[in-house]
């Protein structure tokens, strides 16, 4: 095993980590504000992918441009999901919340299967094969763009949460709902905003990876699971945690694939999950 | 005074008698197959219920136990010709042993964290089974060697014996749940399911209680896996170790009503009726439609009755029972 | 002086930057009623958590009936005879009142029938027999507090830690609660009581320990404590200069 192969694995891992971070941030935002664990987050990614695919197929729209459509679209989906599905069960036991989102996940996956069939689809872009090469390393452009896009979106979200009034209101609700209400903030609107944003980020992740990832109904499952590992490792509710944890998971998966084989890369991720749950259940960013 | 004479007793007994006779009333073997499937899921749902319903530990990784039972049994049957009647116990035991480390790792966590951990472990096991092809035959799965009608090998020509075995397992599970409700373990599990911290404060060793419940649950699930392997002859990782199977197992208990002895039975019946009727309605023409409706139904059920269907049913059942006459007149007190 | 039933020795706990309990030492002798008072946030409930195993102390020891129980899990502490109630009642909401207490009596009486019989007696003791079959979540706050006490008694403790059982009660209810506590002592129980209702704690306690900002600041009989300058200062603040 030479250094270049190892470095290549690390580089690939870092690039993938960007996407994992984006999906995970959406998930952690939903949990942080609404306190619901969204098992359908991966399916939001899948929806974004199909939306971008459809736009490309019908209108020839470049996937990165389609972000302008898929993000608002998924935002609306998120808002509706919160309003009609999550809101009535906010005070129901854990079991109800878990299975509601599991049911949603099954519904969405199979809706995709029904409408689009199980065929693997792909989007062909002119830059699909382009790559930066140097020092024996290959950085495929689509992956690089996806990484950059993810970081940019994460950055925008952080600015939004930190500097805008609405963003601060969102954080207020996440920290202390009653207090936020006393300050005149409408928590129901904030919940819808949170789920809308969470879904939009997942959808964006989908659009960003469509140039180099096959689109099929169950593609979201893996992203959902990995996002969970990232969120738990990075502490539920923490965005910086999600970024850091995504890096760990992305690189670990990549190295795992390198050393243990392609089909065991995910096992490494689950090992990380288990270790993290056993050693530090509240995550890297917790104060325990 | 005969206890059997009260409606409380004779209605379930009558129902059981009906179930024993039912397959002979059905037009063909396909319907018996549906009954067998219902019975298998009733066993699986009941087993899940021990840990998921009573103790509130929502496992989404029970397929790990199901698959372990199926695989261990089939490997032993294939390699050493051991009778599946024996491997029912061995498969269950293997699943039970697996439950020990899984419980140790996962029980430190609560609520959604626990569920996620079980998903992770279940999926990891599935991938490992897929990977170690030399032992498990990977994605191709394993087959039980066909021996025709061989009762000692748990293989039968007709579906009827399978039905009666599965029914016996289901009845056993319901009785186990009923019995457990009255024991210390049952009480402890329900207290833990309500509030683990408060339970510990009154002297309940929650880790031990949960481990015990999980062991029982895993054993039963593993045994059901053995039976399933014998019934369907073919098993692969994506059928017996899958997340989909774990979800279905949990759903049976949830739809029917968690934390009750009859809930999973009701849930198994409802789910199978639903699956079959959508298959009939859509004739397999539209892949995904059925599960889409399934997912939609799940969402709807949770949205409108988060406690499952059994509260309504048990109220209705209670009302009916109240109106039925006793068969034996009670002696009038002097 | 015989060895204390409960000995807390330099117990210490930090949460992030907050030094919740700082080198706290106290002891409770068998048959005593000891009151633990202090302004809000002085670390009283945290002390209970540390003694009963809900949090691990960063330093210090807890000895109960001669054994070191520092950091032992809550169920073990309870099994040894040291039981607690919660400041905000934590009933098993969907279980009936009776089943709530059965969950506790099963500790010493594993057989269901015996556990149930003892539970029924306890439910009567705290005056909840009319509601024995009600789901605990449907009880009023004060009835839930009664249930907390019944549950604690179900484990047949030697020492009970009562955490603000009288908060928000009417004067009549307070008197009744005081009667209950005295009755408990007469049954042979030892009590460590956190309370803000001054009338109750001054009347009931043999001794009072005062905490402020996680530290022990004073200890003595109720009369001594009422006049203690450090105690007055802790409750009323530095500006109060009355002699």
mmCIF file with all atom_site columns, C-alpha atoms in Angstrom, chain C residues 71-223:
data_model
loop_
_atom_site.group_PDB
_atom_site.id
_atom_site.type_symbol
_atom_site.label_atom_id
_atom_site.label_alt_id
_atom_site.label_comp_id
_atom_site.label_asym_id
_atom_site.label_entity_id
_atom_site.label_seq_id
_atom_site.pdbx_PDB_ins_code
_atom_site.Cartn_x
_atom_site.Cartn_y
_atom_site.Cartn_z
_atom_site.occupancy
_atom_site.B_iso_or_equiv
_atom_site.pdbx_formal_charge
_atom_site.auth_seq_id
_atom_site.auth_comp_id
_atom_site.auth_asym_id
_atom_site.auth_atom_id
_atom_site.pdbx_PDB_model_num
ATOM 1   C CA . UNK C 1 71  ? -21.345 5.911   42.620 1.00 0.00 ? 71  UNK C CA 1
ATOM 2   C CA . UNK C 1 72  ? -23.418 2.749   42.992 1.00 0.00 ? 72  UNK C CA 1
ATOM 3   C CA . UNK C 1 73  ? -26.345 2.584   40.573 1.00 0.00 ? 73  UNK C CA 1
ATOM 4   C CA . UNK C 1 74  ? -29.695 3.805   41.899 1.00 0.00 ? 74  UNK C CA 1
ATOM 5   C CA . UNK C 1 75  ? -31.279 0.391   42.127 1.00 0.00 ? 75  UNK C CA 1
ATOM 6   C CA . UNK C 1 76  ? -28.453 -0.886  44.249 1.00 0.00 ? 76  UNK C CA 1
ATOM 7   C CA . UNK C 1 77  ? -28.626 2.078   46.590 1.00 0.00 ? 77  UNK C CA 1
ATOM 8   C CA . UNK C 1 78  ? -32.340 1.485   46.913 1.00 0.00 ? 78  UNK C CA 1
ATOM 9   C CA . UNK C 1 79  ? -31.873 -2.209  47.573 1.00 0.00 ? 79  UNK C CA 1
ATOM 10  C CA . UNK C 1 80  ? -29.542 -1.339  50.435 1.00 0.00 ? 80  UNK C CA 1
ATOM 11  C CA . UNK C 1 81  ? -32.294 0.627   52.071 1.00 0.00 ? 81  UNK C CA 1
ATOM 12  C CA . UNK C 1 82  ? -31.769 4.199   50.913 1.00 0.00 ? 82  UNK C CA 1
ATOM 13  C CA . UNK C 1 83  ? -34.672 5.503   48.901 1.00 0.00 ? 83  UNK C CA 1
ATOM 14  C CA . UNK C 1 84  ? -35.691 8.850   47.461 1.00 0.00 ? 84  UNK C CA 1
ATOM 15  C CA . UNK C 1 85  ? -38.604 10.760  46.064 1.00 0.00 ? 85  UNK C CA 1
ATOM 16  C CA . UNK C 1 86  ? -38.361 13.170  43.153 1.00 0.00 ? 86  UNK C CA 1
ATOM 17  C CA . UNK C 1 87  ? -38.990 16.884  43.362 1.00 0.00 ? 87  UNK C CA 1
ATOM 18  C CA . UNK C 1 88  ? -41.169 16.685  40.293 1.00 0.00 ? 88  UNK C CA 1
ATOM 19  C CA . UNK C 1 89  ? -43.117 13.479  40.712 1.00 0.00 ? 89  UNK C CA 1
ATOM 20  C CA . UNK C 1 90  ? -42.256 10.751  38.247 1.00 0.00 ? 90  UNK C CA 1
ATOM 21  C CA . UNK C 1 91  ? -45.104 8.286   38.339 1.00 0.00 ? 91  UNK C CA 1
ATOM 22  C CA . UNK C 1 92  ? -45.397 5.411   35.897 1.00 0.00 ? 92  UNK C CA 1
ATOM 23  C CA . UNK C 1 93  ? -48.101 7.294   34.094 1.00 0.00 ? 93  UNK C CA 1
ATOM 24  C CA . UNK C 1 94  ? -49.907 4.553   32.253 1.00 0.00 ? 94  UNK C CA 1
ATOM 25  C CA . UNK C 1 95  ? -49.816 2.089   35.121 1.00 0.00 ? 95  UNK C CA 1
ATOM 26  C CA . UNK C 1 96  ? -52.473 2.171   37.812 1.00 0.00 ? 96  UNK C CA 1
ATOM 27  C CA . UNK C 1 97  ? -51.717 3.637   41.224 1.00 0.00 ? 97  UNK C CA 1
ATOM 28  C CA . UNK C 1 98  ? -51.622 0.154   42.647 1.00 0.00 ? 98  UNK C CA 1
ATOM 29  C CA . UNK C 1 99  ? -49.284 -1.145  39.951 1.00 0.00 ? 99  UNK C CA 1
ATOM 30  C CA . UNK C 1 100 ? -47.001 1.799   40.583 1.00 0.00 ? 100 UNK C CA 1
ATOM 31  C CA . UNK C 1 101 ? -46.561 0.702   44.159 1.00 0.00 ? 101 UNK C CA 1
ATOM 32  C CA . UNK C 1 102 ? -46.351 -2.987  43.230 1.00 0.00 ? 102 UNK C CA 1
ATOM 33  C CA . UNK C 1 103 ? -43.335 -2.125  41.081 1.00 0.00 ? 103 UNK C CA 1
ATOM 34  C CA . UNK C 1 104 ? -41.692 -1.007  44.304 1.00 0.00 ? 104 UNK C CA 1
ATOM 35  C CA . UNK C 1 105 ? -42.890 -3.739  46.670 1.00 0.00 ? 105 UNK C CA 1
ATOM 36  C CA . UNK C 1 106 ? -41.645 -6.422  44.284 1.00 0.00 ? 106 UNK C CA 1
ATOM 37  C CA . UNK C 1 107 ? -38.144 -5.542  45.423 1.00 0.00 ? 107 UNK C CA 1
ATOM 38  C CA . UNK C 1 108 ? -38.539 -7.191  48.802 1.00 0.00 ? 108 UNK C CA 1
ATOM 39  C CA . UNK C 1 109 ? -41.459 -9.465  47.891 1.00 0.00 ? 109 UNK C CA 1
ATOM 40  C CA . UNK C 1 110 ? -40.766 -11.086 44.505 1.00 0.00 ? 110 UNK C CA 1
ATOM 41  C CA . UNK C 1 111 ? -43.974 -13.105 44.683 1.00 0.00 ? 111 UNK C CA 1
ATOM 42  C CA . UNK C 1 112 ? -46.741 -11.219 42.994 1.00 0.00 ? 112 UNK C CA 1
ATOM 43  C CA . UNK C 1 113 ? -49.453 -11.906 45.569 1.00 0.00 ? 113 UNK C CA 1
ATOM 44  C CA . UNK C 1 114 ? -47.383 -10.725 48.517 1.00 0.00 ? 114 UNK C CA 1
ATOM 45  C CA . UNK C 1 115 ? -46.176 -7.673  46.627 1.00 0.00 ? 115 UNK C CA 1
ATOM 46  C CA . UNK C 1 116 ? -49.723 -6.750  45.747 1.00 0.00 ? 116 UNK C CA 1
ATOM 47  C CA . UNK C 1 117 ? -50.961 -7.162  49.311 1.00 0.00 ? 117 UNK C CA 1
ATOM 48  C CA . UNK C 1 118 ? -48.256 -4.895  50.677 1.00 0.00 ? 118 UNK C CA 1
ATOM 49  C CA . UNK C 1 119 ? -48.908 -2.398  47.913 1.00 0.00 ? 119 UNK C CA 1
ATOM 50  C CA . UNK C 1 120 ? -52.582 -2.279  48.789 1.00 0.00 ? 120 UNK C CA 1
ATOM 51  C CA . UNK C 1 121 ? -51.718 -1.544  52.410 1.00 0.00 ? 121 UNK C CA 1
ATOM 52  C CA . UNK C 1 122 ? -49.390 1.283   51.404 1.00 0.00 ? 122 UNK C CA 1
ATOM 53  C CA . UNK C 1 123 ? -51.930 2.784   49.057 1.00 0.00 ? 123 UNK C CA 1
ATOM 54  C CA . UNK C 1 124 ? -54.274 2.912   52.053 1.00 0.00 ? 124 UNK C CA 1
ATOM 55  C CA . UNK C 1 125 ? -51.601 4.466   54.252 1.00 0.00 ? 125 UNK C CA 1
ATOM 56  C CA . UNK C 1 126 ? -51.164 7.436   51.960 1.00 0.00 ? 126 UNK C CA 1
ATOM 57  C CA . UNK C 1 127 ? -54.884 7.780   51.407 1.00 0.00 ? 127 UNK C CA 1
ATOM 58  C CA . UNK C 1 128 ? -55.096 6.821   47.757 1.00 0.00 ? 128 UNK C CA 1
ATOM 59  C CA . UNK C 1 129 ? -57.253 3.710   48.039 1.00 0.00 ? 129 UNK C CA 1
ATOM 60  C CA . UNK C 1 130 ? -60.131 5.399   46.233 1.00 0.00 ? 130 UNK C CA 1
ATOM 61  C CA . UNK C 1 131 ? -57.880 5.832   43.212 1.00 0.00 ? 131 UNK C CA 1
ATOM 62  C CA . UNK C 1 132 ? -56.027 2.534   43.311 1.00 0.00 ? 132 UNK C CA 1
ATOM 63  C CA . UNK C 1 133 ? -57.094 1.639   39.790 1.00 0.00 ? 133 UNK C CA 1
ATOM 64  C CA . UNK C 1 134 ? -56.604 5.051   38.208 1.00 0.00 ? 134 UNK C CA 1
ATOM 65  C CA . UNK C 1 135 ? -53.717 5.507   35.794 1.00 0.00 ? 135 UNK C CA 1
ATOM 66  C CA . UNK C 1 136 ? -51.109 7.465   37.686 1.00 0.00 ? 136 UNK C CA 1
ATOM 67  C CA . UNK C 1 137 ? -50.849 10.076  34.963 1.00 0.00 ? 137 UNK C CA 1
ATOM 68  C CA . UNK C 1 138 ? -54.417 11.147  35.677 1.00 0.00 ? 138 UNK C CA 1
ATOM 69  C CA . UNK C 1 139 ? -53.804 12.023  39.324 1.00 0.00 ? 139 UNK C CA 1
ATOM 70  C CA . UNK C 1 140 ? -53.641 15.510  40.730 1.00 0.00 ? 140 UNK C CA 1
ATOM 71  C CA . UNK C 1 141 ? -50.208 16.812  41.640 1.00 0.00 ? 141 UNK C CA 1
ATOM 72  C CA . UNK C 1 142 ? -50.705 16.282  45.329 1.00 0.00 ? 142 UNK C CA 1
ATOM 73  C CA . UNK C 1 143 ? -51.947 12.734  44.786 1.00 0.00 ? 143 UNK C CA 1
ATOM 74  C CA . UNK C 1 144 ? -48.921 12.082  42.633 1.00 0.00 ? 144 UNK C CA 1
ATOM 75  C CA . UNK C 1 145 ? -46.765 13.208  45.525 1.00 0.00 ? 145 UNK C CA 1
ATOM 76  C CA . UNK C 1 146 ? -48.624 10.815  47.787 1.00 0.00 ? 146 UNK C CA 1
ATOM 77  C CA . UNK C 1 147 ? -47.902 8.115   45.257 1.00 0.00 ? 147 UNK C CA 1
ATOM 78  C CA . UNK C 1 148 ? -44.207 9.031   45.263 1.00 0.00 ? 148 UNK C CA 1
ATOM 79  C CA . UNK C 1 149 ? -44.124 8.498   48.998 1.00 0.00 ? 149 UNK C CA 1
ATOM 80  C CA . UNK C 1 150 ? -46.065 5.242   48.783 1.00 0.00 ? 150 UNK C CA 1
ATOM 81  C CA . UNK C 1 151 ? -43.660 3.973   46.175 1.00 0.00 ? 151 UNK C CA 1
ATOM 82  C CA . UNK C 1 152 ? -40.655 4.936   48.218 1.00 0.00 ? 152 UNK C CA 1
ATOM 83  C CA . UNK C 1 153 ? -42.124 3.191   51.237 1.00 0.00 ? 153 UNK C CA 1
ATOM 84  C CA . UNK C 1 154 ? -42.774 0.125   49.103 1.00 0.00 ? 154 UNK C CA 1
ATOM 85  C CA . UNK C 1 155 ? -39.076 -0.575  48.924 1.00 0.00 ? 155 UNK C CA 1
ATOM 86  C CA . UNK C 1 156 ? -38.965 -0.803  52.726 1.00 0.00 ? 156 UNK C CA 1
ATOM 87  C CA . UNK C 1 157 ? -36.128 1.656   53.164 1.00 0.00 ? 157 UNK C CA 1
ATOM 88  C CA . UNK C 1 158 ? -34.281 2.498   56.333 1.00 0.00 ? 158 UNK C CA 1
ATOM 89  C CA . UNK C 1 159 ? -33.728 6.053   55.193 1.00 0.00 ? 159 UNK C CA 1
ATOM 90  C CA . UNK C 1 160 ? -35.830 8.141   52.850 1.00 0.00 ? 160 UNK C CA 1
ATOM 91  C CA . UNK C 1 161 ? -34.687 11.266  51.064 1.00 0.00 ? 161 UNK C CA 1
ATOM 92  C CA . UNK C 1 162 ? -37.733 13.473  50.590 1.00 0.00 ? 162 UNK C CA 1
ATOM 93  C CA . UNK C 1 163 ? -37.304 16.162  47.952 1.00 0.00 ? 163 UNK C CA 1
ATOM 94  C CA . UNK C 1 164 ? -39.650 19.122  48.467 1.00 0.00 ? 164 UNK C CA 1
ATOM 95  C CA . UNK C 1 165 ? -42.768 17.044  48.985 1.00 0.00 ? 165 UNK C CA 1
ATOM 96  C CA . UNK C 1 166 ? -44.682 20.024  50.315 1.00 0.00 ? 166 UNK C CA 1
ATOM 97  C CA . UNK C 1 167 ? -44.121 22.564  47.587 1.00 0.00 ? 167 UNK C CA 1
ATOM 98  C CA . UNK C 1 168 ? -47.351 24.274  46.612 1.00 0.00 ? 168 UNK C CA 1
ATOM 99  C CA . UNK C 1 169 ? -49.525 22.647  49.250 1.00 0.00 ? 169 UNK C CA 1
ATOM 100 C CA . UNK C 1 170 ? -52.178 24.513  51.207 1.00 0.00 ? 170 UNK C CA 1
ATOM 101 C CA . UNK C 1 171 ? -51.582 24.984  54.943 1.00 0.00 ? 171 UNK C CA 1
ATOM 102 C CA . UNK C 1 172 ? -53.996 22.149  55.748 1.00 0.00 ? 172 UNK C CA 1
ATOM 103 C CA . UNK C 1 173 ? -52.229 19.870  53.332 1.00 0.00 ? 173 UNK C CA 1
ATOM 104 C CA . UNK C 1 174 ? -48.896 20.839  54.854 1.00 0.00 ? 174 UNK C CA 1
ATOM 105 C CA . UNK C 1 175 ? -50.124 19.885  58.301 1.00 0.00 ? 175 UNK C CA 1
ATOM 106 C CA . UNK C 1 176 ? -51.315 16.565  56.968 1.00 0.00 ? 176 UNK C CA 1
ATOM 107 C CA . UNK C 1 177 ? -47.973 15.950  55.265 1.00 0.00 ? 177 UNK C CA 1
ATOM 108 C CA . UNK C 1 178 ? -46.187 16.770  58.495 1.00 0.00 ? 178 UNK C CA 1
ATOM 109 C CA . UNK C 1 179 ? -48.342 14.243  60.283 1.00 0.00 ? 179 UNK C CA 1
ATOM 110 C CA . UNK C 1 180 ? -47.412 11.645  57.690 1.00 0.00 ? 180 UNK C CA 1
ATOM 111 C CA . UNK C 1 181 ? -43.730 12.352  58.111 1.00 0.00 ? 181 UNK C CA 1
ATOM 112 C CA . UNK C 1 182 ? -43.941 12.067  61.880 1.00 0.00 ? 182 UNK C CA 1
ATOM 113 C CA . UNK C 1 183 ? -45.815 8.791   61.461 1.00 0.00 ? 183 UNK C CA 1
ATOM 114 C CA . UNK C 1 184 ? -43.014 7.555   59.232 1.00 0.00 ? 184 UNK C CA 1
ATOM 115 C CA . UNK C 1 185 ? -40.449 8.296   61.903 1.00 0.00 ? 185 UNK C CA 1
ATOM 116 C CA . UNK C 1 186 ? -42.580 6.437   64.402 1.00 0.00 ? 186 UNK C CA 1
ATOM 117 C CA . UNK C 1 187 ? -42.438 3.419   62.110 1.00 0.00 ? 187 UNK C CA 1
ATOM 118 C CA . UNK C 1 188 ? -38.681 3.455   62.483 1.00 0.00 ? 188 UNK C CA 1
ATOM 119 C CA . UNK C 1 189 ? -37.704 5.364   59.379 1.00 0.00 ? 189 UNK C CA 1
ATOM 120 C CA . UNK C 1 190 ? -34.921 7.871   59.187 1.00 0.00 ? 190 UNK C CA 1
ATOM 121 C CA . UNK C 1 191 ? -35.490 10.923  57.044 1.00 0.00 ? 191 UNK C CA 1
ATOM 122 C CA . UNK C 1 192 ? -33.423 13.478  55.217 1.00 0.00 ? 192 UNK C CA 1
ATOM 123 C CA . UNK C 1 193 ? -35.804 16.149  54.031 1.00 0.00 ? 193 UNK C CA 1
ATOM 124 C CA . UNK C 1 194 ? -35.309 18.979  51.598 1.00 0.00 ? 194 UNK C CA 1
ATOM 125 C CA . UNK C 1 195 ? -38.009 21.560  52.081 1.00 0.00 ? 195 UNK C CA 1
ATOM 126 C CA . UNK C 1 196 ? -38.716 25.208  51.544 1.00 0.00 ? 196 UNK C CA 1
ATOM 127 C CA . UNK C 1 197 ? -41.800 25.297  53.754 1.00 0.00 ? 197 UNK C CA 1
ATOM 128 C CA . UNK C 1 198 ? -40.091 26.690  56.844 1.00 0.00 ? 198 UNK C CA 1
ATOM 129 C CA . UNK C 1 199 ? -42.861 25.922  59.296 1.00 0.00 ? 199 UNK C CA 1
ATOM 130 C CA . UNK C 1 200 ? -42.653 22.238  58.429 1.00 0.00 ? 200 UNK C CA 1
ATOM 131 C CA . UNK C 1 201 ? -38.934 21.871  58.457 1.00 0.00 ? 201 UNK C CA 1
ATOM 132 C CA . UNK C 1 202 ? -38.420 23.846  61.623 1.00 0.00 ? 202 UNK C CA 1
ATOM 133 C CA . UNK C 1 203 ? -41.028 21.797  63.456 1.00 0.00 ? 203 UNK C CA 1
ATOM 134 C CA . UNK C 1 204 ? -40.106 18.376  62.167 1.00 0.00 ? 204 UNK C CA 1
ATOM 135 C CA . UNK C 1 205 ? -36.342 18.379  62.066 1.00 0.00 ? 205 UNK C CA 1
ATOM 136 C CA . UNK C 1 206 ? -34.120 17.246  64.870 1.00 0.00 ? 206 UNK C CA 1
ATOM 137 C CA . UNK C 1 207 ? -31.248 18.902  63.095 1.00 0.00 ? 207 UNK C CA 1
ATOM 138 C CA . UNK C 1 208 ? -30.906 21.147  60.083 1.00 0.00 ? 208 UNK C CA 1
ATOM 139 C CA . UNK C 1 209 ? -28.061 21.363  57.599 1.00 0.00 ? 209 UNK C CA 1
ATOM 140 C CA . UNK C 1 210 ? -27.830 24.517  55.515 1.00 0.00 ? 210 UNK C CA 1
ATOM 141 C CA . UNK C 1 211 ? -26.313 24.695  52.039 1.00 0.00 ? 211 UNK C CA 1
ATOM 142 C CA . UNK C 1 212 ? -25.480 27.635  49.849 1.00 0.00 ? 212 UNK C CA 1
ATOM 143 C CA . UNK C 1 213 ? -23.846 27.510  46.430 1.00 0.00 ? 213 UNK C CA 1
ATOM 144 C CA . UNK C 1 214 ? -23.016 23.877  46.832 1.00 0.00 ? 214 UNK C CA 1
ATOM 145 C CA . UNK C 1 215 ? -21.333 24.242  50.191 1.00 0.00 ? 215 UNK C CA 1
ATOM 146 C CA . UNK C 1 216 ? -22.203 23.346  53.728 1.00 0.00 ? 216 UNK C CA 1
ATOM 147 C CA . UNK C 1 217 ? -22.562 26.600  55.592 1.00 0.00 ? 217 UNK C CA 1
ATOM 148 C CA . UNK C 1 218 ? -24.190 25.725  58.882 1.00 0.00 ? 218 UNK C CA 1
ATOM 149 C CA . UNK C 1 219 ? -25.692 22.966  60.953 1.00 0.00 ? 219 UNK C CA 1
ATOM 150 C CA . UNK C 1 220 ? -27.612 22.829  64.186 1.00 0.00 ? 220 UNK C CA 1
ATOM 151 C CA . UNK C 1 221 ? -30.988 22.615  65.838 1.00 0.00 ? 221 UNK C CA 1
ATOM 152 C CA . UNK C 1 222 ? -33.830 24.566  64.242 1.00 0.00 ? 222 UNK C CA 1
ATOM 153 C CA . UNK C 1 223 ? -33.559 27.265  66.888 1.00 0.00 ? 223 UNK C CA 1
#
